C-alpha angles and dihedrals in degrees: 000000000000112000092237089053088057092050093047091048091054091047092050092048091053095046092046090052097055094095094054109023120093110271091221119066115253105197132099124227090255092053090052092051095045101086091049129082111271091224136024103285118252089213127034120256126233108270094236090054091050092055092047092048094050091047090051092047094050097045099082092044100050119113121209098237089131089065134076101261102059110111103159126115107340108301132147127191125238123274113233095248093045092051092048092047089051090054089052090049090056091049093047090048094199123175097222095196102109136018087240094055094047119006089180092052094048097045095044089049089055090053092046091050092050092049091045094055091047093049093050093042093235125145110298092224095051120127119240143186131197107220137163097277146315091297092065091035087061091046091050097046093042090050086059089047091049089052093049100046093046092045087058087061093047096257124134102208095180090059102031103029121211100300105113093002122136109272113259119221119208115201105195137176104263088234093057117145119257090242087070090055092049092048089055089049091051090051092054095249096109130213093272090072090071119103106193116223130198136133097122099094128273108355096346138118117230118222093231091051090052092047091051093049092049091049093054091072108012094169097048120104102253138195120192118203120199134179131245098187118002111227094240107036105008093245116173126204121238096260095173089062103031101045096060091046092053096041093048086060091051096256127141114235118215123185125210100213099158090151106344095067087071089068085078088069090064120076088205095052104029091096087071089067099031111164095017090127088067093071124101097231141007136198124201143155129242092195090061115052100356088057099224121153118265127305114042130120131158131217115194132181136170089219104077095172093054090045094053093041090056095047110027119111129166136195133187093248095054123095105211140146125063142110094309120071115253107225092208090069089069105034134065093233134095093189120038139155119240092263093156090071097069088046090052089050092052093049091049094046093051103035120190095298096043093049091051092046093050093050093047092046091054090051091050092049091049091054092047092051090048094048093046095049096039089061092059121102109263094024124109122190111229103172123007111211116265086176124004101306127085142164132221130178125208124208134184120231090265090056098256116146107247098169096123092048092051091049090051091049094050091047092047090055089064091223096106141352127228136169130216134234144171125256123178089346095307130109113246140171116250120219114205122170117186105135121118091212101050106127140192088258090054089053092052093047090050095051090048091051089054091049092052092046092052094044090062093053106042 
């Protein structure tokens, strides 16, 4: 049997099992290691045997996040065309760093970028980069922001670094994701530069709070970071009000839109992120709500010159420049797979109407899961989804919080998979629906799994 036939057979078997296999992985670390050599082999193994051994090793440790009943963290599956395109990308093995190293990779990335901006209703002339995920999208966009705010003060950060530079202030939504903090650490700004902002209700920044923070250091180079989709409740800042306030003070506005930015692709939900197009930069994930395979993130900014200035690097042996955009001028990577191609496939498979329908369907399923579980004895609804994220708390009859135990019981059943979180000092269950293939039947099975888990604890 051809080695690719073996790999495809294993892939098909896994995909075909998603409807019936436990969503949670079942294997132990020892079971995963068992089919593999205990030590580095003295002699090489036949390639077919290698593929079979790795497939056998992975099987007990695979989670079903590609299926329709995975509601932990914020993970989508992979659309059929995106998965198939990703397989072709692996076979082509292109280094999509320059137009000269992969004309196909560079041109198709241009098309994907154009479609992406159109889908998200962002400025058509915005600059973009396809990176590993929202973590590196933040790092890329905030590197452009760092360049721009220091350039305003006459400082060339790419040449001089940060030693002796004017101190940058970062005014961030107090509910910012930890990937924002790490991006600032990677950029040499450190977590102590963050001034947390709130005052606008759960997960939101109030205009007066932003004005006051800006006024405290009006001459400091400043970056403002807002949320499009808080991780816990999907809250979105008032971009139409906050962006002009920040920009009038000379600040750069960056939006964490890891999943929530995709609401702008839905006519029904776009009001949740009204004014988001006014920001200076945005970070989002394709492997969340666009349902591309891992890994795919996107950094976008309306300031192409700042973007390129922060990222561009040349060497004598490189052949760059020309009519086709060189991806390396906008990303932090020298070597990179052609990850824009699966994103292009997903955008083409869905189209404008299909993308909107998928996003709206996920939100409807999130609300239905929330409503069904919140009605159960022992469950208390904390935050009904306004987007695709919700929170529920579980309590025993004596009032003890048993949220983590209920989550563990649901996950152990194999019927669905959830993750926990903390909200106002209490443990809760997070509901996160991002999968293109979540169905009404998946919702019903999930609510029933929660009922059975609670019935054994009350």
